[in-house]
Short mmCIF file of C-alpha atoms in Angstrom, two decimals:
data_model
loop_
_atom_site.label_atom_id
_atom_site.label_comp_id
_atom_site.label_asym_id
_atom_site.label_seq_id
_atom_site.Cartn_x
_atom_site.Cartn_y
_atom_site.Cartn_z
CA MET A 1 0.39 -0.01 -0.11
CA LEU A 2 1.04 3.57 -0.74
CA ASP A 3 3.03 4.79 2.47
CA PRO A 4 2.64 8.61 3.02
CA ASP A 5 5.35 8.73 5.68
CA ARG A 6 8.06 7.94 3.18
CA PRO A 7 7.83 11.09 1.34
CA ARG A 8 7.62 13.31 4.13
CA GLY A 9 10.61 11.25 5.70
CA ILE A 10 12.79 11.95 2.34
CA ALA A 11 11.68 15.52 2.24
CA SER A 12 13.03 16.23 6.04
CA ALA A 13 15.85 14.32 5.26
CA LEU A 14 16.75 16.03 1.82
CA ALA A 15 16.09 19.59 3.81
CA GLU A 16 18.63 18.69 6.51
CA PHE A 17 21.33 17.43 3.72
CA ALA A 18 20.60 20.98 1.99
CA ALA A 19 21.36 22.98 5.37
CA ASP A 20 24.52 20.58 6.14
CA THR A 21 27.56 22.48 5.63
CA SER A 22 30.03 20.54 7.64
CA LEU A 23 30.07 17.35 5.37
CA VAL A 24 30.97 15.43 9.02
CA SER A 25 28.61 13.48 10.92
CA ALA A 26 28.29 13.33 14.55
CA PRO A 27 29.85 9.70 15.50
CA ASP A 28 27.57 7.39 17.14
CA VAL A 29 28.47 3.92 16.61
CA LEU A 30 26.80 2.44 20.04
CA GLY A 31 23.69 4.32 18.88
CA LEU A 32 23.78 2.88 15.64
CA PHE A 33 24.45 -1.01 17.22
CA ARG A 34 21.47 -0.74 19.47
CA ARG A 35 18.84 0.27 16.62
CA VAL A 36 20.35 -2.29 14.56
CA ALA A 37 20.34 -5.12 17.16
CA ALA A 38 16.84 -3.87 17.89
CA THR A 39 15.26 -3.50 14.04
CA VAL A 40 17.11 -5.81 12.05
CA PRO A 41 16.02 -9.27 12.69
CA ALA A 42 18.82 -11.11 11.02
CA TYR A 43 21.70 -9.46 13.31
CA GLY A 44 19.23 -9.50 16.18
CA ALA A 45 19.51 -13.60 15.62
CA PHE A 46 23.12 -13.54 15.05
CA LEU A 47 23.66 -12.00 18.40
CA ALA A 48 21.41 -14.22 20.19
CA GLU A 49 22.96 -17.52 18.71
CA ARG A 50 26.24 -16.48 20.40
CA GLY A 51 24.83 -15.33 23.65
CA ILE A 52 24.90 -11.91 23.42
CA ASP A 53 23.02 -9.21 25.19
CA PRO A 54 22.77 -5.83 23.25
CA ASP A 55 22.12 -4.06 26.53
CA ALA A 56 25.18 -5.23 28.08
CA VAL A 57 27.36 -3.32 25.25
CA ARG A 58 27.64 0.12 26.64
CA THR A 59 31.22 1.31 25.77
CA LEU A 60 33.59 1.13 22.56
CA ASP A 61 35.45 -1.20 24.45
CA ALA A 62 32.70 -3.95 24.85
CA PHE A 63 31.60 -3.01 20.97
CA ARG A 64 34.91 -3.91 19.76
CA GLU A 65 34.72 -7.29 21.52
CA LEU A 66 31.58 -7.78 19.27
CA PRO A 67 31.92 -10.76 16.83
CA LEU A 68 32.77 -9.85 13.00
CA THR A 69 30.42 -10.40 10.62
CA ASP A 70 30.95 -11.32 6.58
CA LYS A 71 29.48 -12.48 3.64
CA GLU A 72 29.69 -16.11 4.84
CA SER A 73 28.72 -15.80 8.62
CA TYR A 74 25.58 -13.62 7.98
CA HIS A 75 24.77 -12.37 4.31
CA HIS A 76 24.83 -16.04 3.09
CA ARG A 77 23.02 -17.49 6.33
CA TYR A 78 20.16 -15.05 6.48
CA PRO A 79 17.59 -13.90 4.17
CA LEU A 80 17.82 -10.73 2.31
CA ALA A 81 14.46 -9.90 4.26
CA GLU A 82 15.77 -10.26 7.46
CA ARG A 83 19.01 -8.31 6.90
CA CYS A 84 17.10 -4.89 6.10
CA ARG A 85 15.66 -2.72 8.71
CA ASP A 86 12.29 -4.08 10.14
CA GLY A 87 12.70 -6.81 7.69
CA ARG A 88 11.02 -4.66 4.77
CA PRO A 89 13.35 -4.85 1.62
CA ALA A 90 9.74 -3.13 0.14
CA ASP A 91 10.73 0.19 1.92
CA LEU A 92 14.12 0.49 -0.20
CA ASP A 93 13.90 1.76 -3.85
CA ILE A 94 17.06 0.00 -5.78
CA VAL A 95 19.14 -2.40 -5.34
CA ALA A 96 22.64 -3.15 -6.32
CA VAL A 97 24.77 -6.43 -7.26
CA SER A 98 28.48 -7.19 -5.96
CA SER A 99 30.66 -8.20 -8.47
CA GLY A 100 30.85 -11.84 -6.96
CA SER A 101 34.89 -11.65 -7.89
CA SER A 102 35.16 -13.51 -4.16
CA GLY A 103 31.86 -16.23 -4.25
CA ARG A 104 28.39 -15.60 -5.11
CA PRO A 105 27.15 -12.13 -6.20
CA THR A 106 25.13 -10.51 -3.20
CA LEU A 107 22.00 -8.07 -3.23
CA TRP A 108 22.78 -4.76 -1.75
CA PRO A 109 19.10 -2.79 -1.56
CA ARG A 110 19.08 0.63 -0.40
CA SER A 111 17.12 3.74 -0.51
CA VAL A 112 17.54 7.60 -1.56
CA LEU A 113 18.06 8.39 2.51
CA ASP A 114 20.87 5.54 2.57
CA GLU A 115 22.48 7.66 -0.72
CA LEU A 116 22.45 10.88 1.36
CA HIS A 117 25.63 9.97 3.47
CA ILE A 118 27.44 8.90 0.62
CA ALA A 119 26.48 12.42 -1.40
CA ARG A 120 28.29 14.16 1.46
CA ARG A 121 31.94 12.37 0.19
CA PHE A 122 31.33 13.42 -3.55
CA GLU A 123 30.36 17.11 -2.10
CA GLN A 124 33.45 16.86 -0.28
CA ILE A 125 35.48 16.49 -3.37
CA PHE A 126 33.36 18.72 -5.66
CA ALA A 127 33.17 21.27 -3.04
CA ASP A 128 36.89 21.21 -1.50
CA ALA A 129 38.73 20.23 -4.41
CA PHE A 130 36.91 21.06 -7.40
CA ARG A 131 35.70 24.46 -6.25
CA ALA A 132 31.93 23.26 -7.90
CA ALA A 133 30.24 26.00 -5.80
CA GLU A 134 31.69 28.49 -8.20
CA ARG A 135 31.97 26.71 -11.44
CA SER A 136 29.46 25.35 -13.77
CA THR A 137 30.29 21.43 -13.77
CA LEU A 138 29.69 18.48 -16.17
CA ALA A 139 29.97 15.31 -14.61
CA VAL A 140 30.53 12.49 -16.91
CA VAL A 141 29.70 8.95 -15.22
CA CYS A 142 31.89 6.44 -16.86
CA PHE A 143 31.24 3.62 -14.47
CA PRO A 144 29.20 0.78 -15.77
CA LEU A 145 25.30 1.17 -15.98
CA GLY A 146 23.35 -1.58 -14.79
CA THR A 147 22.91 -3.80 -11.47
CA TRP A 148 26.47 -2.74 -10.51
CA VAL A 149 26.74 -0.22 -7.90
CA GLY A 150 28.99 2.06 -9.81
CA GLY A 151 27.29 4.07 -12.50
CA LEU A 152 23.46 4.36 -11.12
CA PHE A 153 24.82 5.13 -7.55
CA THR A 154 27.29 7.80 -8.66
CA ALA A 155 24.70 9.40 -10.73
CA GLY A 156 22.36 9.29 -7.70
CA CYS A 157 24.73 10.82 -5.81
CA VAL A 158 26.01 13.50 -7.89
CA ARG A 159 22.57 14.59 -8.95
CA LEU A 160 21.72 15.34 -5.07
CA LEU A 161 24.71 17.88 -5.59
CA SER A 162 22.75 19.49 -7.99
CA ALA A 163 19.62 19.25 -5.93
CA LYS A 164 21.64 21.15 -3.13
CA GLY A 165 22.27 23.80 -5.55
CA TYR A 166 25.54 23.24 -7.02
CA PRO A 167 25.77 23.87 -10.84
CA VAL A 168 26.36 20.70 -11.74
CA THR A 169 25.01 18.76 -14.54
CA VAL A 170 25.24 14.73 -15.15
CA VAL A 171 25.46 12.57 -18.18
CA ALA A 172 25.79 9.13 -17.88
CA PRO A 173 27.38 7.15 -20.80
CA GLY A 174 28.57 4.32 -18.59
CA ASN A 175 31.53 2.81 -19.75
CA LYS A 176 31.21 3.07 -23.41
CA PRO A 177 33.75 4.86 -25.01
CA GLU A 178 32.28 5.51 -28.26
CA GLU A 179 29.23 7.34 -26.14
CA ILE A 180 31.38 9.27 -24.00
CA LEU A 181 33.35 10.54 -26.80
CA ARG A 182 30.27 11.31 -28.74
CA VAL A 183 28.58 13.68 -26.16
CA LEU A 184 31.58 15.14 -24.60
CA PRO A 185 32.23 17.31 -27.20
CA GLU A 186 28.56 18.53 -27.50
CA LEU A 187 28.23 19.14 -23.82
CA ALA A 188 31.45 19.97 -22.39
CA PRO A 189 32.33 23.53 -23.85
CA GLY A 190 29.18 24.95 -22.43
CA PHE A 191 30.90 24.11 -18.63
CA ASP A 192 34.06 25.31 -16.74
CA GLN A 193 34.94 22.21 -15.86
CA THR A 194 34.40 18.65 -16.77
CA VAL A 195 34.44 15.72 -14.21
CA LEU A 196 34.98 12.25 -15.60
CA LEU A 197 34.38 9.57 -13.11
CA GLY A 198 35.21 6.19 -13.63
CA TYR A 199 37.82 2.92 -13.05
CA PRO A 200 41.48 4.32 -13.60
CA PRO A 201 42.32 2.12 -16.71
CA PHE A 202 39.34 2.73 -18.14
CA LEU A 203 39.41 6.56 -18.08
CA LYS A 204 43.19 6.21 -19.26
CA ASP A 205 41.73 4.27 -22.51
CA VAL A 206 39.04 6.63 -22.83
CA ILE A 207 41.66 9.71 -22.67
CA ASP A 208 44.13 7.70 -25.10
CA THR A 209 41.56 6.92 -27.54
CA GLY A 210 40.09 10.71 -27.49
CA ALA A 211 43.72 11.95 -27.69
CA ALA A 212 44.55 9.60 -31.36
CA SER A 213 41.25 10.81 -32.83
CA GLY A 214 42.19 14.49 -32.33
CA LEU A 215 40.40 15.55 -29.02
CA ASP A 216 42.17 18.22 -27.14
CA TRP A 217 41.38 17.50 -23.64
CA ARG A 218 42.81 20.60 -22.48
CA ARG A 219 39.89 22.56 -23.89
CA TYR A 220 37.54 21.02 -20.98
CA ALA A 221 39.27 21.95 -17.68
CA VAL A 222 39.28 17.96 -17.03
CA ARG A 223 39.03 16.70 -13.61
CA LEU A 224 38.88 13.02 -12.39
CA VAL A 225 36.92 10.90 -9.93
CA LEU A 226 38.51 7.66 -9.67
CA ALA A 227 37.77 4.31 -7.90
CA GLY A 228 38.23 0.59 -7.61
CA GLU A 229 42.07 0.04 -7.80
CA VAL A 230 45.03 1.34 -6.26
CA PHE A 231 47.34 3.83 -8.78
CA SER A 232 50.64 5.08 -8.44
CA GLU A 233 51.26 8.67 -8.14
CA GLU A 234 53.37 8.19 -11.55
CA TRP A 235 49.97 7.08 -13.18
CA ARG A 236 48.41 10.14 -11.50
CA ASP A 237 50.97 12.27 -13.30
CA VAL A 238 51.12 10.78 -16.44
CA VAL A 239 47.12 10.72 -16.98
CA GLY A 240 47.02 14.43 -15.77
CA ARG A 241 49.49 15.50 -18.23
CA ARG A 242 47.48 14.08 -21.24
CA VAL A 243 44.34 15.96 -20.29
CA GLY A 244 46.18 19.13 -18.83
CA LEU A 245 46.01 18.95 -15.23
CA SER A 246 47.27 22.20 -13.67
CA ASP A 247 47.32 20.69 -9.94
CA PRO A 248 46.99 16.75 -9.76
CA VAL A 249 46.49 17.12 -5.89
CA ARG A 250 43.25 19.24 -6.40
CA ASP A 251 42.23 18.17 -9.77
CA THR A 252 41.85 14.27 -8.98
CA ALA A 253 40.19 12.42 -6.11
CA SER A 254 40.20 8.44 -5.43
CA LEU A 255 36.99 6.94 -3.80
CA TYR A 256 37.30 3.96 -1.68
CA GLY A 257 33.86 2.03 -2.07
CA THR A 258 32.35 -1.00 -2.28
CA ALA A 259 29.01 -2.35 -3.35
CA ASP A 260 28.40 -3.41 0.64
CA ALA A 261 28.19 0.22 1.71
CA GLY A 262 28.68 2.56 -1.23
CA VAL A 263 31.79 5.27 -0.62
CA LEU A 264 33.39 4.53 2.81
CA GLY A 265 35.99 7.40 2.17
CA ASN A 266 37.89 9.59 -0.26
CA GLU A 267 41.12 11.15 -1.11
CA THR A 268 41.21 14.73 -0.10
CA PRO A 269 44.05 17.66 -1.26
CA LEU A 270 45.72 16.82 2.34
CA SER A 271 45.68 12.58 1.76
CA ILE A 272 47.08 13.23 -1.67
CA THR A 273 49.90 15.13 -0.31
CA VAL A 274 50.69 12.78 2.33
CA ARG A 275 50.72 10.18 -0.21
CA ARG A 276 52.92 11.94 -2.81
CA PHE A 277 55.63 12.64 -0.01
CA PHE A 278 55.86 8.61 0.70
CA ALA A 279 55.53 7.64 -2.76
CA ALA A 280 59.15 9.25 -3.16
CA ARG A 281 60.32 7.82 -0.06
CA PRO A 282 59.48 4.02 -0.15
CA ASP A 283 61.51 3.00 2.96
CA ALA A 284 59.39 5.27 4.97
CA ALA A 285 56.47 4.22 3.46
CA ARG A 286 57.04 0.89 4.41
CA GLU A 287 57.88 2.03 7.84
CA VAL A 288 54.30 3.62 8.03
CA PHE A 289 52.28 1.47 5.87
CA GLY A 290 54.11 -2.03 6.98
CA ASP A 291 54.27 -2.77 3.30
CA ALA A 292 56.74 -2.28 0.30
CA ARG A 293 53.38 -1.10 -1.68
CA LEU A 294 52.17 2.04 -1.95
CA PRO A 295 48.59 2.00 -0.43
CA THR A 296 45.55 4.30 -1.48
CA LEU A 297 44.98 6.72 1.39
CA VAL A 298 42.02 8.40 1.84
CA GLN A 299 40.19 10.16 4.77
CA TYR A 300 36.65 9.12 6.22
CA ASP A 301 33.85 10.17 8.26
CA PRO A 302 33.58 8.35 11.43
CA GLY A 303 30.19 9.39 11.93
CA SER A 304 29.07 7.98 8.38
CA ARG A 305 31.42 5.00 8.53
CA TYR A 306 33.41 3.88 11.79
CA PHE A 307 36.72 1.91 10.79
CA GLU A 308 38.77 -0.59 12.96
CA GLU A 309 41.87 -2.40 12.00
CA HIS A 310 41.62 -6.43 12.67
CA GLU A 311 44.93 -8.52 12.20
CA GLY A 312 46.05 -5.97 9.02
CA THR A 313 42.68 -5.82 7.54
CA LEU A 314 39.93 -3.51 7.62
CA VAL A 315 36.71 -3.59 9.57
CA PHE A 316 33.68 -0.84 9.15
CA THR A 317 30.42 -0.13 10.82
CA GLY A 318 27.89 1.65 8.77
CA ASP A 319 24.18 2.16 8.15
CA SER A 320 22.56 1.53 4.83
CA GLY A 321 19.48 -0.51 3.38
CA VAL A 322 21.48 -3.38 4.89
CA PRO A 323 23.02 -2.15 7.83
CA LEU A 324 26.56 -3.44 8.70
CA ILE A 325 27.93 -3.84 11.92
CA ARG A 326 31.69 -4.63 12.73
CA TYR A 327 31.57 -5.96 8.84
CA HIS A 328 35.00 -7.80 7.89
CA ILE A 329 35.74 -6.47 4.47
CA ALA A 330 38.68 -8.25 4.00
CA ASP A 331 40.57 -5.54 2.56
CA GLU A 332 44.18 -5.15 3.74
CA GLY A 333 44.82 -1.81 5.16
CA GLY A 334 45.14 0.32 8.58
CA VAL A 335 43.58 3.14 10.31
CA ILE A 336 45.71 6.51 11.21
CA PRO A 337 44.06 8.98 13.38
CA HIS A 338 44.25 12.72 11.65
CA ASP A 339 46.91 14.01 14.56
CA GLU A 340 48.95 10.81 14.36
CA MET A 341 49.41 11.20 10.66
CA LEU A 342 50.51 14.88 10.96
CA ARG A 343 53.04 13.74 14.09
CA ILE A 344 54.05 10.86 11.38
CA CYS A 345 54.97 13.51 8.66
CA ALA A 346 56.50 15.61 11.31
CA ASP A 347 59.21 13.17 12.38
CA HIS A 348 59.98 12.66 8.52
CA GLY A 349 60.50 16.61 8.25
CA PHE A 350 57.26 17.32 6.15
CA ASP A 351 53.98 19.65 7.28
CA PRO A 352 51.45 18.34 4.63
CA VAL A 353 48.82 20.69 6.08
CA ALA A 354 51.01 23.69 5.05
CA ALA A 355 51.88 22.00 1.62
CA ALA A 356 48.29 21.22 0.84
CA GLY A 357 47.00 24.23 2.17
CA THR A 358 43.99 22.65 4.18
CA ASP A 359 43.46 20.30 7.11
CA SER A 360 40.67 18.53 5.25
CA ARG A 361 38.14 18.90 8.09
CA GLY A 362 40.28 17.27 10.75
CA LEU A 363 39.05 13.66 9.08
CA PRO A 364 41.29 10.72 10.45
CA PHE A 365 43.07 8.44 7.56
CA VAL A 366 42.42 4.93 6.16
CA TYR A 367 44.92 3.09 4.09
CA VAL A 368 44.01 0.46 1.77
CA PHE A 369 46.11 -2.31 -0.02
CA GLY A 370 43.32 -4.22 -1.77
CA ARG A 371 42.72 -7.73 -1.36
CA SER A 372 45.61 -10.50 -1.07
CA LEU A 373 44.20 -12.82 -3.31
CA PHE A 374 45.50 -10.22 -6.07
CA THR A 375 48.76 -11.16 -6.03
CA VAL A 376 51.22 -13.72 -7.56
CA SER A 377 54.17 -15.69 -5.36
CA TYR A 378 57.59 -16.06 -7.34
CA PHE A 379 60.09 -17.32 -5.43
CA GLY A 380 58.58 -17.08 -2.16
CA ALA A 381 58.10 -13.42 -3.12
CA ASN A 382 54.49 -11.75 -3.42
CA ILE A 383 54.56 -9.79 -6.22
CA TYR A 384 51.82 -7.00 -6.32
CA PRO A 385 50.14 -5.49 -9.48
CA GLU A 386 50.95 -1.95 -7.91
CA ASN A 387 54.49 -2.53 -8.25
CA VAL A 388 54.06 -3.69 -11.85
CA THR A 389 52.36 -0.43 -12.64
CA VAL A 390 55.02 1.74 -11.72
CA GLY A 391 57.28 0.03 -14.36
CA LEU A 392 54.71 0.70 -17.31
CA GLU A 393 54.26 4.57 -16.11
CA GLN A 394 58.29 5.23 -16.89
CA PRO A 395 59.51 7.54 -19.65
CA GLY A 396 59.84 5.30 -22.80
CA VAL A 397 57.04 3.16 -21.84
CA HIS A 398 53.59 4.71 -20.79
CA ASP A 399 53.49 6.43 -24.39
CA TRP A 400 52.46 3.23 -25.93
CA VAL A 401 50.86 1.06 -23.36
CA SER A 402 47.35 1.21 -21.96
CA GLY A 403 48.27 0.53 -18.44
CA ARG A 404 46.59 -2.78 -18.49
CA PHE A 405 48.20 -6.08 -17.75
CA VAL A 406 48.07 -9.53 -16.49
CA LEU A 407 50.46 -10.98 -13.84
CA GLU A 408 51.05 -14.77 -13.75
CA THR A 409 53.71 -17.43 -13.06
CA VAL A 410 54.24 -20.10 -15.67
CA GLU A 411 56.70 -22.97 -16.42
CA ASP A 412 58.92 -23.01 -18.97
CA GLU A 413 60.00 -26.00 -21.21
CA ALA A 414 62.45 -26.89 -18.55
CA HIS A 415 59.57 -26.82 -15.95
CA ASP A 416 61.36 -23.38 -14.14
CA ARG A 417 58.95 -21.05 -12.90
CA GLN A 418 59.10 -17.67 -14.88
CA LEU A 419 57.31 -14.40 -14.27
CA ARG A 420 55.48 -13.37 -17.14
CA ILE A 421 53.38 -9.92 -18.03
CA THR A 422 50.83 -9.58 -20.58
CA VAL A 423 50.50 -5.96 -21.47
CA GLU A 424 48.00 -4.34 -23.29
CA ARG A 425 49.33 -1.53 -26.06
CA ALA A 426 47.67 1.86 -26.64
CA PRO A 427 45.35 2.00 -29.23
CA GLY A 428 47.45 2.03 -32.40
CA LYS A 429 50.80 2.01 -30.32
CA ASP A 430 53.52 -0.16 -30.49
CA GLY A 431 56.74 -0.67 -28.64
CA ASP A 432 59.81 -3.00 -27.12
CA PRO A 433 58.80 -5.77 -24.76
CA GLY A 434 62.22 -6.11 -23.82
CA LEU A 435 62.21 -1.97 -22.38
CA VAL A 436 59.17 -3.03 -20.46
CA ALA A 437 60.77 -5.83 -19.06
CA ARG A 438 63.82 -4.29 -17.59
CA SER A 439 61.43 -1.20 -16.48
CA VAL A 440 59.39 -3.45 -14.44
CA ARG A 441 62.59 -5.43 -13.43
CA ASP A 442 64.01 -2.51 -12.31
CA GLN A 443 60.89 -0.99 -10.19
CA LEU A 444 60.54 -4.56 -8.75
CA ARG A 445 63.85 -4.07 -7.27
CA ARG A 446 63.52 -0.68 -5.90
CA LEU A 447 59.81 -1.22 -4.24
CA ASN A 448 59.41 -4.76 -3.62
CA SER A 449 62.07 -5.91 -1.07
CA GLU A 450 61.26 -9.69 -1.39
CA PHE A 451 61.58 -9.94 -4.95
CA ALA A 452 65.10 -7.93 -4.51
CA ASN A 453 66.05 -10.49 -1.95
CA TYR A 454 64.29 -13.92 -2.76
CA VAL A 455 64.27 -13.95 -6.53
CA PRO A 456 67.72 -15.03 -8.31
CA GLU A 457 69.39 -12.13 -10.64
CA GLU A 458 69.01 -14.33 -13.16
CA ARG A 459 65.43 -15.02 -12.94
CA GLN A 460 64.51 -11.36 -12.24
CA LEU A 461 64.02 -10.11 -15.73
CA PRO A 462 60.22 -11.00 -16.34
CA GLU A 463 59.20 -12.42 -20.10
CA VAL A 464 56.84 -9.58 -21.49
CA ARG A 465 54.07 -10.45 -24.16
CA LEU A 466 52.16 -7.56 -25.89
CA ARG A 467 48.76 -7.96 -26.75
CA ASP A 468 46.63 -5.54 -28.93
CA PHE A 469 43.98 -3.23 -27.38
CA GLY A 470 41.00 -4.92 -26.46
CA ASP A 471 42.59 -8.06 -27.29
CA PRO A 472 39.44 -10.45 -26.20
CA GLU A 473 41.15 -13.33 -24.33
CA TYR A 474 43.31 -10.87 -21.75
CA PHE A 475 41.47 -7.57 -22.24
CA PRO A 476 38.11 -7.75 -23.03
CA PRO A 477 35.90 -4.83 -23.46
CA GLY A 478 33.48 -3.68 -20.64
CA VAL A 479 34.52 -6.26 -18.28
CA LYS A 480 36.15 -5.46 -14.79
CA HIS A 481 39.86 -6.15 -15.44
CA ARG A 482 41.77 -8.75 -13.39
CA TYR A 483 45.39 -8.06 -13.25
CA THR A 484 46.36 -11.24 -11.97
CA ARG A 485 45.85 -15.16 -13.24
CA GLY A 486 46.48 -18.13 -10.69
#
């Protein structure tokens, strides 16, 4: 039956969103826990089965002792309706589907009210970095459209900025390069700036394809919003030069997001400044982040998404269509409070607030490496795609490769293991696979101490194979790319 209370609730929430200028929520993780325990049947049952009385959880220390939830112990055990507030999925107006890369696909319903939390993260980027309050902005959504969370969810959140009064217009061609390049020259000249939102390798393909066809990206004051993958600062600079970015720190931003809960955190000028400092100092980065890889580094609103670190992986709590309490997302990473990050930087002789010109609202930091299954083992060394990416972004290489590759270990005719990298050429380009192999080897030696110390020197040069752009076996168009093969 028609629910007359729903439009009133949405109108009230939209009015509150429109009046909010802080972009930061008041933390109340214990209050959220009590509401979920009382109104979400599945979570109430989850606690009861473990003999936990929600009323006894009165402190953050007690909250941190609660059992973790994940897809196996929670989502795959309880029906969808029982995981929704009041057991009513019909109260939610859209459903996204996770990719199923680590198991069977999972359904994630949500409502426009759930999007308001996430719209604040987009607002932080558009307002603080892109100055969209004073610049007319064309937002081009290049994430896939359909049941996946990226496209429709991003379009919905950015449209909420327009509803709040920002001069932002959304067009959503999805991940169709020909459609993006068809509509952009028609629309972009009418705006002060154009924001492309999509996965890093896909946007690079679009940029390269457009440039090859004679499109002058510099005419459109391009900004980039990226998500889904860790990329290097070399990549940011390379792509930035191709579209004419004047300030990569303020003209780009990466989102840390999932189908499970939308956007969890976002890059800010401050977090990018910190990351670029440590990118140039691998030893210091290893000391701070505990790994040879450079993670994605974002800031988050603890009143919207409450993070914890568990044995080197991330756990978060947040409200949504399917509320999540101490949800183990299995991403490798950690949490660093705002003031602690500034102290760490000061210990290394660096003032990131002065360098960035902002403290980005004093928000804490979370760093993310991604999931450990996206690696290959070679002579006992874990080889990460992030290390290989840096090799492809060196001078003499980056001009003729797309940035996509597949990393795998294979046996040669003598049954010895060989590190193989299949690299995609940029559209209409060709180059020297030997140059790629040497560049990747040199960066692996510099960035990956396991590789430098575990792999015999005579086995360090990888085998590099080149494939055409869009090769259907390794680089099929329209599919989220996987950088490793078992």
